[in-house]
XYZ file of C-alpha atoms in Angstrom:
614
model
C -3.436 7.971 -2.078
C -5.745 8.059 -5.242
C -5.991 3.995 -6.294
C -7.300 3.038 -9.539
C -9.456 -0.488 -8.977
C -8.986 -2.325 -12.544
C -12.061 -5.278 -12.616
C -13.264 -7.440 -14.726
C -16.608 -8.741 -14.897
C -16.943 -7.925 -10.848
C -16.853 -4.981 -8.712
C -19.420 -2.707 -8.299
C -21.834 -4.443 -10.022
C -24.367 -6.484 -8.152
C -23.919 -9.492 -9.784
C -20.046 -9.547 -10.498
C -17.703 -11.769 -9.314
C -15.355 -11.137 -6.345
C -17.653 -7.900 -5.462
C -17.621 -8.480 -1.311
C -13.392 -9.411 -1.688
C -13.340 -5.662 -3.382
C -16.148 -4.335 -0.983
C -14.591 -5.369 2.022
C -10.609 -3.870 0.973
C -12.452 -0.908 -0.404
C -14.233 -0.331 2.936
C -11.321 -1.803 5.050
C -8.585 0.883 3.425
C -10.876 4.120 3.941
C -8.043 6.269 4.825
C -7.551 5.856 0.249
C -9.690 7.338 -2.286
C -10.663 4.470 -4.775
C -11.456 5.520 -8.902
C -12.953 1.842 -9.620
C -12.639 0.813 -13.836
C -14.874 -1.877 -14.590
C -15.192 -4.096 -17.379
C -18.686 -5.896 -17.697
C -19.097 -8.957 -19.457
C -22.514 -9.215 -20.393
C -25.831 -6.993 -21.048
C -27.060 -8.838 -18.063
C -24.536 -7.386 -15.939
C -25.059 -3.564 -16.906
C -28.579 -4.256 -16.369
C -28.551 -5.508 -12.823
C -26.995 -2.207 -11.371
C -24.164 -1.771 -8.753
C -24.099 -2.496 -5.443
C -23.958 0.097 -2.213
C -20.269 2.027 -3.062
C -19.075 3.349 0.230
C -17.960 7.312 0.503
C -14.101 6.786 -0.526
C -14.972 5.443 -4.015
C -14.552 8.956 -5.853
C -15.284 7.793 -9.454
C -16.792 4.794 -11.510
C -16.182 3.962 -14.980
C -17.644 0.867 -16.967
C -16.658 -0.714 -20.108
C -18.179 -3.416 -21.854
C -16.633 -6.377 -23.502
C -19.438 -7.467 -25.458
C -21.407 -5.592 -28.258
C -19.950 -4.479 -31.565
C -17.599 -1.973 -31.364
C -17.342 1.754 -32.260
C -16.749 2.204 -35.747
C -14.162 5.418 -36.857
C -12.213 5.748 -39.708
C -8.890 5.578 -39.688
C -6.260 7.561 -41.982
C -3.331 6.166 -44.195
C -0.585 6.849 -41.573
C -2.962 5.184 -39.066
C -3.656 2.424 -41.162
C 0.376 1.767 -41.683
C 1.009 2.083 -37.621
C -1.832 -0.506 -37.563
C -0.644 -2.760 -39.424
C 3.159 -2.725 -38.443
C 2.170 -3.149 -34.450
C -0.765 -5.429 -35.044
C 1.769 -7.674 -37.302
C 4.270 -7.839 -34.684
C 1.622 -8.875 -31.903
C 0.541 -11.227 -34.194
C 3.365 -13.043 -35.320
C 4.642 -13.075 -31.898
C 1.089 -14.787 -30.470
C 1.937 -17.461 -33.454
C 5.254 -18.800 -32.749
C 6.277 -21.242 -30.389
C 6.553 -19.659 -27.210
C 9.953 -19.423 -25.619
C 11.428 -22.251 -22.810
C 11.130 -19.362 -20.297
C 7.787 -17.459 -20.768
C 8.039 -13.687 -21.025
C 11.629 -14.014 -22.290
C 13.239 -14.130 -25.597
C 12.341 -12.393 -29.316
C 9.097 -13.192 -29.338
C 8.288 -11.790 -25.856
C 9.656 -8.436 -26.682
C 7.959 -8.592 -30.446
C 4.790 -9.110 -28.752
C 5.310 -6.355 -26.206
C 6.294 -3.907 -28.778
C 3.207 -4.581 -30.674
C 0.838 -4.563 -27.603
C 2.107 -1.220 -26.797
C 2.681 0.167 -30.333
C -0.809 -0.425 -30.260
C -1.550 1.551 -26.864
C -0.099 4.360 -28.185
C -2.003 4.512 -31.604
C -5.262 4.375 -29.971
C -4.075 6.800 -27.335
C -3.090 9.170 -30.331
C -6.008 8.470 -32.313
C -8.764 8.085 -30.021
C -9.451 3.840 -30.402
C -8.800 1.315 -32.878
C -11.631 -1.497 -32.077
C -13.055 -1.300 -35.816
C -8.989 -1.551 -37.291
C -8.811 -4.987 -34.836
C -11.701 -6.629 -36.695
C -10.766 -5.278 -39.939
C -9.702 -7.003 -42.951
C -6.462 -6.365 -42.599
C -6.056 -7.538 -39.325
C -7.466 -11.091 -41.125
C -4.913 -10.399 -43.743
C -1.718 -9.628 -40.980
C -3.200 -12.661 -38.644
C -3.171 -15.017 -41.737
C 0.551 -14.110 -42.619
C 1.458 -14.728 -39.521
C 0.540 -17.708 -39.179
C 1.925 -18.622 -42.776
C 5.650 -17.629 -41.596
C 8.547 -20.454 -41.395
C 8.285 -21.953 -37.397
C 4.642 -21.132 -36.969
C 3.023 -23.454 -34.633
C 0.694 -25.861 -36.419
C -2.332 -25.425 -35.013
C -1.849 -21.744 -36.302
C -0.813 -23.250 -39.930
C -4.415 -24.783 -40.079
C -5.905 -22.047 -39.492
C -9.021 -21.119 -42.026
C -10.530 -17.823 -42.584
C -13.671 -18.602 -40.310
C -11.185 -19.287 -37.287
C -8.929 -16.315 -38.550
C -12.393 -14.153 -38.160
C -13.150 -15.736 -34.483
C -9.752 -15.116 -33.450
C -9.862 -11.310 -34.491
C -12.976 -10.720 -33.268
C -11.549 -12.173 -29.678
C -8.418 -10.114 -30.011
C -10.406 -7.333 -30.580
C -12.730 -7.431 -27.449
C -9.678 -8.396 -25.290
C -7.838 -5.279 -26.386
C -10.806 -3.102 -26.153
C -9.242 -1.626 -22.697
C -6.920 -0.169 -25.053
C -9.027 2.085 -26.864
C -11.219 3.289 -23.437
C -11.159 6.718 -22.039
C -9.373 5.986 -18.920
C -6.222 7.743 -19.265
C -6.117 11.352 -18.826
C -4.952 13.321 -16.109
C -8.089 12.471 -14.281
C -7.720 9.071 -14.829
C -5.219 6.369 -14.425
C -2.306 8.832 -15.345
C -3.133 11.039 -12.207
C -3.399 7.443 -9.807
C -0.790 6.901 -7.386
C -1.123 3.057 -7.618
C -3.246 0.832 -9.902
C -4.452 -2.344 -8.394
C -5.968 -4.946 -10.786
C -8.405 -7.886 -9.166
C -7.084 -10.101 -11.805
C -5.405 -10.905 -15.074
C -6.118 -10.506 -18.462
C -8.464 -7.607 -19.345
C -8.519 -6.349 -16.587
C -4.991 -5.405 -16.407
C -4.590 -4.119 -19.418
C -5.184 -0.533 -18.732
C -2.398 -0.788 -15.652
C -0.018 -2.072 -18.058
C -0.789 1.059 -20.448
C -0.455 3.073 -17.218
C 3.039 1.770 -15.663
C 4.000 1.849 -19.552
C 3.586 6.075 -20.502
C 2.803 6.983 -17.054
C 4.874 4.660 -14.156
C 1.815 3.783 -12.651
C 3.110 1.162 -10.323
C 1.210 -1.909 -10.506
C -0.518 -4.289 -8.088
C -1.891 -7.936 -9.423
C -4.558 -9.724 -7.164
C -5.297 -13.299 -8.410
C -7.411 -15.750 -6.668
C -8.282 -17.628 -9.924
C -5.811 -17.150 -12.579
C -7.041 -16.156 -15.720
C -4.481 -18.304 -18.020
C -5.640 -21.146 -16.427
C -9.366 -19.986 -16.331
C -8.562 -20.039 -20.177
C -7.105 -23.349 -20.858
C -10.742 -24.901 -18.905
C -12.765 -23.217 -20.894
C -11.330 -24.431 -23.606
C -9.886 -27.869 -23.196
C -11.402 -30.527 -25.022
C -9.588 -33.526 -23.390
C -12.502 -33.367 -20.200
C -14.394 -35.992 -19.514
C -18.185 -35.511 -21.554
C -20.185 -34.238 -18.095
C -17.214 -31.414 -16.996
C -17.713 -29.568 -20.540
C -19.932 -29.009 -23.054
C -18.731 -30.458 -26.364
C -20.665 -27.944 -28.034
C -18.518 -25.019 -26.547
C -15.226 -26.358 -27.520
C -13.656 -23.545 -30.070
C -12.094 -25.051 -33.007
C -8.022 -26.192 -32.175
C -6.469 -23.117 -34.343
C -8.726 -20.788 -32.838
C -8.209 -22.325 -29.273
C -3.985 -22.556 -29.938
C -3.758 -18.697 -31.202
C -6.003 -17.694 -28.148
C -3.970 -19.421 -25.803
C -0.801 -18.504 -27.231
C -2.679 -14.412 -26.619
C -3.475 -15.360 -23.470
C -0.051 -17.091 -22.520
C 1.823 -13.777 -24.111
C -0.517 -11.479 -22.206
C 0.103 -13.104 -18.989
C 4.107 -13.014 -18.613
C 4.133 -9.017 -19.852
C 1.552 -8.737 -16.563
C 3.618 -10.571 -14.706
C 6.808 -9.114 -16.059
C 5.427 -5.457 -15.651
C 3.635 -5.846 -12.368
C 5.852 -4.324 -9.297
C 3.869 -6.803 -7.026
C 1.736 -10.060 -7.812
C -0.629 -11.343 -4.683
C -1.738 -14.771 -5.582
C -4.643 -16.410 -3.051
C -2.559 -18.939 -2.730
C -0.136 -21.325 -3.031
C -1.862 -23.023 -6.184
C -2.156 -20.015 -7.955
C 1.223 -19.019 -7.311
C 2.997 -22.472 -8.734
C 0.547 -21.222 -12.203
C 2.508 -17.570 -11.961
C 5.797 -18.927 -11.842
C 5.603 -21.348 -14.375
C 4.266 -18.410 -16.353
C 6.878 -16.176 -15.728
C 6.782 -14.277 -12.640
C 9.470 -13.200 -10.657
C 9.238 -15.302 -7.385
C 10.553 -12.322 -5.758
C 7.882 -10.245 -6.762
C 5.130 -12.636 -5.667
C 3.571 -12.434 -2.015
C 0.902 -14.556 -0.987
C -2.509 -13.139 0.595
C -4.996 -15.561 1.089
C -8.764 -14.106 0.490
C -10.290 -12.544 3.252
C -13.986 -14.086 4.393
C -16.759 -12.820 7.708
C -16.148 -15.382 10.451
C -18.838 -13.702 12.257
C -21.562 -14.909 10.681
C -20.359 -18.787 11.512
C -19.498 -17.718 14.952
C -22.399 -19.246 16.426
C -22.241 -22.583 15.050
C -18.375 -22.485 15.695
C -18.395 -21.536 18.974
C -21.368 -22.736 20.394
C -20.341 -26.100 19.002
C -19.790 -28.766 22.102
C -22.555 -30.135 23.478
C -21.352 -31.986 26.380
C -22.429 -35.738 25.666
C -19.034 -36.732 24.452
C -17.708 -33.673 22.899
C -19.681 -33.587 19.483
C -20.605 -30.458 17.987
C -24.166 -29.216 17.418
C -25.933 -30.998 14.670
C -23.864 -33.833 14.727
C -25.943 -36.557 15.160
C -22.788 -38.641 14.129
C -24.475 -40.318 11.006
C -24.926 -37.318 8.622
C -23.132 -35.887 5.846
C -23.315 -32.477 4.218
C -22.572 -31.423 0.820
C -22.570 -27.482 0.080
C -22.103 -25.795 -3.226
C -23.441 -25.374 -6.876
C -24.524 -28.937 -8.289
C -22.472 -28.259 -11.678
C -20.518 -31.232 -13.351
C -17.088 -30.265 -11.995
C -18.154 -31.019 -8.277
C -18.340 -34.351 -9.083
C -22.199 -34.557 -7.454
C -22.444 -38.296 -9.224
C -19.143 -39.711 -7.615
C -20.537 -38.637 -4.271
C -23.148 -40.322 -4.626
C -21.573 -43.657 -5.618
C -19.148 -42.954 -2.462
C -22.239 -42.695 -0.564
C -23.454 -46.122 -2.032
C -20.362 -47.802 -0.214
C -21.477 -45.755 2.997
C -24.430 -47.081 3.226
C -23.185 -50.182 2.730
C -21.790 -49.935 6.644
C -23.532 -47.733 7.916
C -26.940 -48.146 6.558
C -28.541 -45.646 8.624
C -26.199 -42.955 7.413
C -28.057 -39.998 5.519
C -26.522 -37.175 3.048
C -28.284 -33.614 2.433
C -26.912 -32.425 -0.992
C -27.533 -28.326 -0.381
C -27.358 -26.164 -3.250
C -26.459 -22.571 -3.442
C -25.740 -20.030 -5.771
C -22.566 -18.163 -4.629
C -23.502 -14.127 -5.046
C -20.938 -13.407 -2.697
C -18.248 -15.895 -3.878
C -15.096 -13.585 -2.321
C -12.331 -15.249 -3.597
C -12.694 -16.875 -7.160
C -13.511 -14.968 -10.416
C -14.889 -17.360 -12.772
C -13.757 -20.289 -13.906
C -11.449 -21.166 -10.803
C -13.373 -23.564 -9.598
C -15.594 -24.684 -12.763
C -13.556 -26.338 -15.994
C -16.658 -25.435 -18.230
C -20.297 -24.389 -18.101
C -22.697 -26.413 -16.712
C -25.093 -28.657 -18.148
C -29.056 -27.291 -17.837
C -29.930 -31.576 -16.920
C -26.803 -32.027 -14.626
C -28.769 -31.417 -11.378
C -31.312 -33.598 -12.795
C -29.394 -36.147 -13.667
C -27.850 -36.098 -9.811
C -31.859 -36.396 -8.711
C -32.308 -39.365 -10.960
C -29.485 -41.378 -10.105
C -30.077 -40.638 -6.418
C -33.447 -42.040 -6.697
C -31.942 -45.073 -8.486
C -29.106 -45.796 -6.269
C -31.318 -45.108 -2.928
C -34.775 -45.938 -3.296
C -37.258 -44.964 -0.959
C -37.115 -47.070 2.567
C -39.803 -47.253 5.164
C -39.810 -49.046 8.678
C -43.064 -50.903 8.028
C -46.343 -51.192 5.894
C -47.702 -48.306 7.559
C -45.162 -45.542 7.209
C -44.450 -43.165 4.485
C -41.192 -43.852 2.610
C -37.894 -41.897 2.885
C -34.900 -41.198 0.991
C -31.504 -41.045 2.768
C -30.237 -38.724 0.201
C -31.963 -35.398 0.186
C -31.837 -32.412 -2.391
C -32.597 -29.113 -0.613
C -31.738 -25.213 -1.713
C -30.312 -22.714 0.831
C -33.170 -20.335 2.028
C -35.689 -23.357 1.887
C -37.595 -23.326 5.522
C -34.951 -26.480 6.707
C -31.626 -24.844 5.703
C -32.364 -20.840 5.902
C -28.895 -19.463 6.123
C -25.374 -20.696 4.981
C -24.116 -21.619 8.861
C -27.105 -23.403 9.276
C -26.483 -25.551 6.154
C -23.013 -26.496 7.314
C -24.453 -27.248 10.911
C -26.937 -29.729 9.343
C -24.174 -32.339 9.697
C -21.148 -33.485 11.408
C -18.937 -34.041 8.538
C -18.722 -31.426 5.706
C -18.064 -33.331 1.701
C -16.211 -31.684 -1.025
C -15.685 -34.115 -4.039
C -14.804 -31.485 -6.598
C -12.679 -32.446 -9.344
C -11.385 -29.080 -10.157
C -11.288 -26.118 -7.961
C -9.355 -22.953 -7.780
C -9.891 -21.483 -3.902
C -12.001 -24.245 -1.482
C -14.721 -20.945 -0.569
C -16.895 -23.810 1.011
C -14.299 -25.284 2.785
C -13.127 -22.793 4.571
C -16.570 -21.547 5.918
C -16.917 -25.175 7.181
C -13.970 -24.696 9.176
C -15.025 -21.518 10.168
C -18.207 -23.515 11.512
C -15.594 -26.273 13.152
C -16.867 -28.866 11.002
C -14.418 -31.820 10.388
C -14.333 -32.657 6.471
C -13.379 -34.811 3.521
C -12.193 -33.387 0.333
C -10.556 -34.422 -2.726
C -7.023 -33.194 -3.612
C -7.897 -30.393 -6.171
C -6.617 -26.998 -6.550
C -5.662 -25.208 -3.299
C -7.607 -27.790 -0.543
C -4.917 -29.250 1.028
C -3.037 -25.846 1.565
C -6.396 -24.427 3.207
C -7.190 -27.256 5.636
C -3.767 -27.657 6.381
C -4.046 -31.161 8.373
C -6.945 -30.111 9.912
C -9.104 -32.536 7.448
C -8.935 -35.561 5.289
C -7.916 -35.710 1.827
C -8.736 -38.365 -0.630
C -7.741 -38.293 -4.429
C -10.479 -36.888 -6.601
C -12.351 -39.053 -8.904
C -12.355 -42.180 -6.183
C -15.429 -42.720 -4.744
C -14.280 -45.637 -2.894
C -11.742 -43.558 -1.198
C -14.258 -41.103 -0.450
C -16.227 -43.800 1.043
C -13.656 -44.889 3.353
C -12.710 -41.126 4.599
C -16.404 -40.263 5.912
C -16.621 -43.877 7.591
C -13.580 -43.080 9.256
C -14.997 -39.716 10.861
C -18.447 -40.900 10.934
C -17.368 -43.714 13.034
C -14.860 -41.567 15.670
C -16.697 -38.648 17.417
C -13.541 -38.100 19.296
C -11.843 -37.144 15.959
C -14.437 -35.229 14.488
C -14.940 -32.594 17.341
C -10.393 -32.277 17.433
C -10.105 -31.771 13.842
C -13.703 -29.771 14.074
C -11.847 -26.873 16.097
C -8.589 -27.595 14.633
C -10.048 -26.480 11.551
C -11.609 -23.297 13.406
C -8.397 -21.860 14.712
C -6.699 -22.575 11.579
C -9.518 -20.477 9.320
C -9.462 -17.366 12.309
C -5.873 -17.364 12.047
C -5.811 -17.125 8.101
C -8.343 -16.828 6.024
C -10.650 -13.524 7.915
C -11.313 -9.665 6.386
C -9.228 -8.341 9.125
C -5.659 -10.057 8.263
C -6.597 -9.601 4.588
C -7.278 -5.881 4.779
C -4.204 -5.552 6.530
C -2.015 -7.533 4.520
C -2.852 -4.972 1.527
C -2.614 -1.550 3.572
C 0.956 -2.736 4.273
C 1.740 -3.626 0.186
C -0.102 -0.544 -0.558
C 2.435 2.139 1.300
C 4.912 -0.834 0.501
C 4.408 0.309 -3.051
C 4.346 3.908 -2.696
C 7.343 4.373 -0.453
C 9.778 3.217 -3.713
C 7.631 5.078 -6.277
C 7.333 9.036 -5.889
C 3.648 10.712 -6.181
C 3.781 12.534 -9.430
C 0.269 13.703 -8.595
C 0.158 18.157 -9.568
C -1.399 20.255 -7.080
C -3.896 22.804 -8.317
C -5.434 25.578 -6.863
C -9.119 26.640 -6.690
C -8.641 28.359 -9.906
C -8.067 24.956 -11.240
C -4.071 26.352 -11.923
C -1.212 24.524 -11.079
C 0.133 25.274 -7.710
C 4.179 26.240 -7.362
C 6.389 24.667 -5.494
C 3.792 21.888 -4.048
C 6.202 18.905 -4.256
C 10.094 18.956 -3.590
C 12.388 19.731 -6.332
C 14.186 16.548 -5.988
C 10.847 14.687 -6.938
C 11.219 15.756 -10.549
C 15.267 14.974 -10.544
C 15.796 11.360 -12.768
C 17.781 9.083 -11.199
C 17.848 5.297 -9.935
C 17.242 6.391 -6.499
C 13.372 6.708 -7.742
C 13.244 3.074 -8.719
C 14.721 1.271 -6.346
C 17.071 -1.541 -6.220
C 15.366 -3.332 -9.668
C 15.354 0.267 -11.243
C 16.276 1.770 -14.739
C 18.100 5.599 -14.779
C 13.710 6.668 -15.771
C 12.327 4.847 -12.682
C 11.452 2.201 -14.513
C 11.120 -1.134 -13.292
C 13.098 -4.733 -15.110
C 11.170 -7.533 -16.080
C 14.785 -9.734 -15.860
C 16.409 -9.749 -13.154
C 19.707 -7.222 -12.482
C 23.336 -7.931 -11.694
C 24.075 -7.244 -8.072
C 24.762 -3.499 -7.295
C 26.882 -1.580 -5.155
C 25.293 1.452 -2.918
C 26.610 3.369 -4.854
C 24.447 3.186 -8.006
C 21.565 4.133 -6.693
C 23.274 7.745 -5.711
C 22.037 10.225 -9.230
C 24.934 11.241 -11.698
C 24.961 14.921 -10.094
C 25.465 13.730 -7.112
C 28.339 11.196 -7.742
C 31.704 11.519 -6.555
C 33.966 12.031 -9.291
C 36.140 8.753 -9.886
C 39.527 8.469 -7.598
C 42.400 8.372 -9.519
C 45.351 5.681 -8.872
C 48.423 6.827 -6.537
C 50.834 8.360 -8.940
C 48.869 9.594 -11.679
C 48.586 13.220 -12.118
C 47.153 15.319 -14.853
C 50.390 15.189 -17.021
C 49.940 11.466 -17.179
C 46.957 11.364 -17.549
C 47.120 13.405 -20.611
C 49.598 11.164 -21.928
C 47.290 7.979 -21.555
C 44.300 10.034 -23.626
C 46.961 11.110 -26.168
C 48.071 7.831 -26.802
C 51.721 8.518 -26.049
């Protein structure tokens, strides 16, 4: 099976996000051959390379979203295809959206523009330089002129109307790639896309002119990913003020990116969300729950092995490192982790437990599996955050010694994974007996997980998709409450009995659901799940390079339901609304159909007589 890998801003390069989740299926489904299309995101990114590819990855092709665009002129019948599908799209992306996302006028104006304009720049080679045009200002601003226009569109001025089209335009760059020709996505037996937005832009052109089925992956979803980066109603340390886009430019984005996401979901034969989270954020924006199957990310318990299952020490059942007095914090020290409320939670700690200590470790995730950016970050973060952690530290805690002759210490320590007293990731989590998360937004809990992977007992805050991960197996205060916080470590810190139960609760519950092995298999099964209702339309060619005859059955080429499926058109198309019920029978093709049974007592002579009208 030839798979075309759709990515954005992640696999195979180096530095992109999600690169060991696509690594590890890519490696895990060897029996495929993978053609990986990646969109970069940044200079930076080309520049740092690609990682190892293993043998079945046949073909890479790159993309970048960022730079100016090729220019090419475009003709008058061009320029009036232009500017009747880019009108559509845009009008659609400025009304109110519908009660039920991905249905209603606007829904089908703005999928008749998005692929009106597929098929202009497949006919005419790209339109990147007509997107940032000044007609496309023109058709943007009439739009958002037009009787029911929402009113953040209505205040639009022409510097927003400029930032919008230049963000259109480097969304819908996908559309004007080389990608698909016979030897691209139109010769792919499946494409699978590792998230939303851009990235599945060419499988939509794909399962549009070619029926390309097509798989969505979302750990993170990219709508929401949106709406963080540009919500201004965060609190001052989650986002910089300084990044916030003006409100028409941010409402006609949104509106793009709202559109964008129920024709994926509408489109897509099969939506995997990470989990449970992320699937609530589908639904609501228009996916089919019937067309949505949950596969949580897959992660190496291996490397935690040792500190999970070498855990017990025998002096009361507590697990190595647990000297019953520690807590650890692992993760990025960015303001949506909420560093500062830990540290006021620790404050009322210390306050009972005054010889409790907390080692605030920080890494930078390169092999973040599950989350594509922004899932677990509402904005970038601040260049003095982690200094500003470090300063109120030493305010809250300052140093203590035992007597006039000792050196001072600090209960709260700042340390980096790879330093000489945390060198690898299991060792940070073994540094402790009770694992902290204190996030106040967070797609996928990565860090959580490997803790329980490492049979650590923890405390989290009720963000994003924690309670679904631990699933009992830890406690769960509400985020922003440091007091609660407080209370939850006390209660483990003070019960070694309860940490070590809910230590290898947590274990079995992570090797049961969240490893490489169950993940890999999961999508082996979707994949030939996927081919079995769509037939390969792949041609056979000789050495000559000629096609080959008779290589596939005749009845592969014959048009009828029965090539579809249940949810199937007469072209093997699939419905984004749902069908009527249907007998068997309509899935039999019209040569093949009985002919209708007439009723007892009607022969040809009356029969006659009913056409004639007598």
């Amino acid at each position: 099976m030839r798979v075309g890998l759709l990515t954005e801003g992640g696999y195979p390069y180096a530095n992109g996000e999600a690169r060991v989740w696509c690594d590890r299926l890519v490696r895990g489904l060897d029996q495929h051959e993978f053609e990986v299309y990646a969109l970069s995101r940044s200079a930076r990114q080309d520049a740092g390379g690609w990682a190892e590819l293993p043998a079945q990855v046949r073909r890479v092709s790159t993309a970048p979203l960022w730079g100016a665009p090729p220019a090419r002129r475009a003709g008058r019948r061009q320029r009036r295809r232009f500017a009747e599908h880019f009108g559509g799209l845009a009008a659609a992306i400025a009304s109110p959206a519908a009660r039920e996302p991905g249905t209603g006028h606007q829904a089908d104006r703005f999928a008749n523009g998005l692929y009106g304009l597929a098929e202009l720049a497949l006919d005419h080679g790209g339109i990147p330089a007509a997107l940032r045009s000044e007609e496309a200002v023109r058709l943007l601003e009439r739009a958002c002129h037009l009787p029911g226009a929402l009113r953040g569109a209505q205040q639009a001025r022409v510097a927003d109307l400029l930032a919008v089209t230049e963000a259109l335009e480097r969304a819908l760059r996908p559309l004007s790639l080389d990608w698909y020709g016979p030897g691209g996505l139109a010769g792919a037996d499946l494409c699978h896309a590792t998230s939303g937005g851009a990235a599945a832009l060419p499988g939509l052109v794909a399962t549009r002119f070619f029926g390309t089925p097509l798989l969505v992956t979302e750990y993170g979803v990219r709508l929401r990913e949106h709406y963080l980066e540009d919500c201004p109603a965060v609190p001052a340390d989650v986002a910089d003020p300084s990044a916030v886009r003006p409100a028409p430019v941010r409402t006609l984005l949104s509106a793009f990116q709202g559109r964008l996401a129920a024709e994926v979901y509408a489109r897509a034969a099969l939506i995997t969300p990470g989990n449970t989270h992320a699937r609530r954020w589908q639904e609501r924006c228009g996916a089919d729950p019937e067309r949505l199957r949950t596969v949580y990310p897959g992660m190496d318990a291996t490397r935690f092995a040792e500190v999970g299952e070498g855990g017990e020490s025998g002096d009361g059942g507590t697990a190595r490192g647990d000297d019953g007095r520690t807590l650890v914090w692992v993760g990025r020290i960015e303001p949506s982790k909420d560093v500062v409320g830990l540290l006021h939670a620790f404050a009322e700690v210390r306050r009972h437990r005054p010889d409790a200590r907390l080692r605030v470790i920080e890494t930078r995730r390169a092999d973040a599996c599950a989350e594509p950016a922004g899932s677990g970050s509402a904005g970038p973060p601040g260049e003095d955050y982690p200094a500003r952690c470090r300063a109120l530290a030493a305010h809250l805690f300052p140093d203590e010694a035992a007597d006039a002759h000792t050196v001072g210490d600090n209960p709260v320590s700042f340390e980096r994974l790879g330093e000489p007293g945390v060198p690898t990731l299991p060792e940070a989590y073994a540094a402790g007996g009770v694992v902290v998360l204190s996030s106040v937004v967070e797609g996928f809990p990565v860090g959580l997980v490997e803790a329980m992977f490492c049979g650590r007992a923890t405390v989290s805050t009720d963000v994003g998709a924690v309670c679904e991960a631990i699933g009992g197996t830890g406690l769960v205060v509400p985020p922003r409450n440091p007091r609660a916080l407080a209370d939850a470590c006390l209660a483990l810190l003070r019960d070694p009995a309860r940490r070590a139960r809910l230590g290898a609760a947590a274990r079995a519950r992570a090797l049961e659901l969240f490893t490489i092995e169950q993940n890999v298999a999961a999508f082996r099964g979707i994949y030939l799940e996927l081919m079995s209702h769509c037939p390969v339309r792949r041609e056979e060619v000789g050495e000559g390079g000629a096609p080959v005859p008779f290589a596939l059955p005749a009845e592969a080429h014959i048009p009828g339901r029965w090539t579809a499926g249940r949810d199937g058109d007469r072209l093997g198309q699939r419905r984004s609304a749902p069908v009527p019920s249907r007998t068997p029978q309509d899935h039999t093709p019209t040569w093949a159909a009985p002919p209708p049974r007439e009723p007892l007592g009607v022969g040809p002579a009356q029969r006659h007589m009913t056409e004639e009208g007598v």
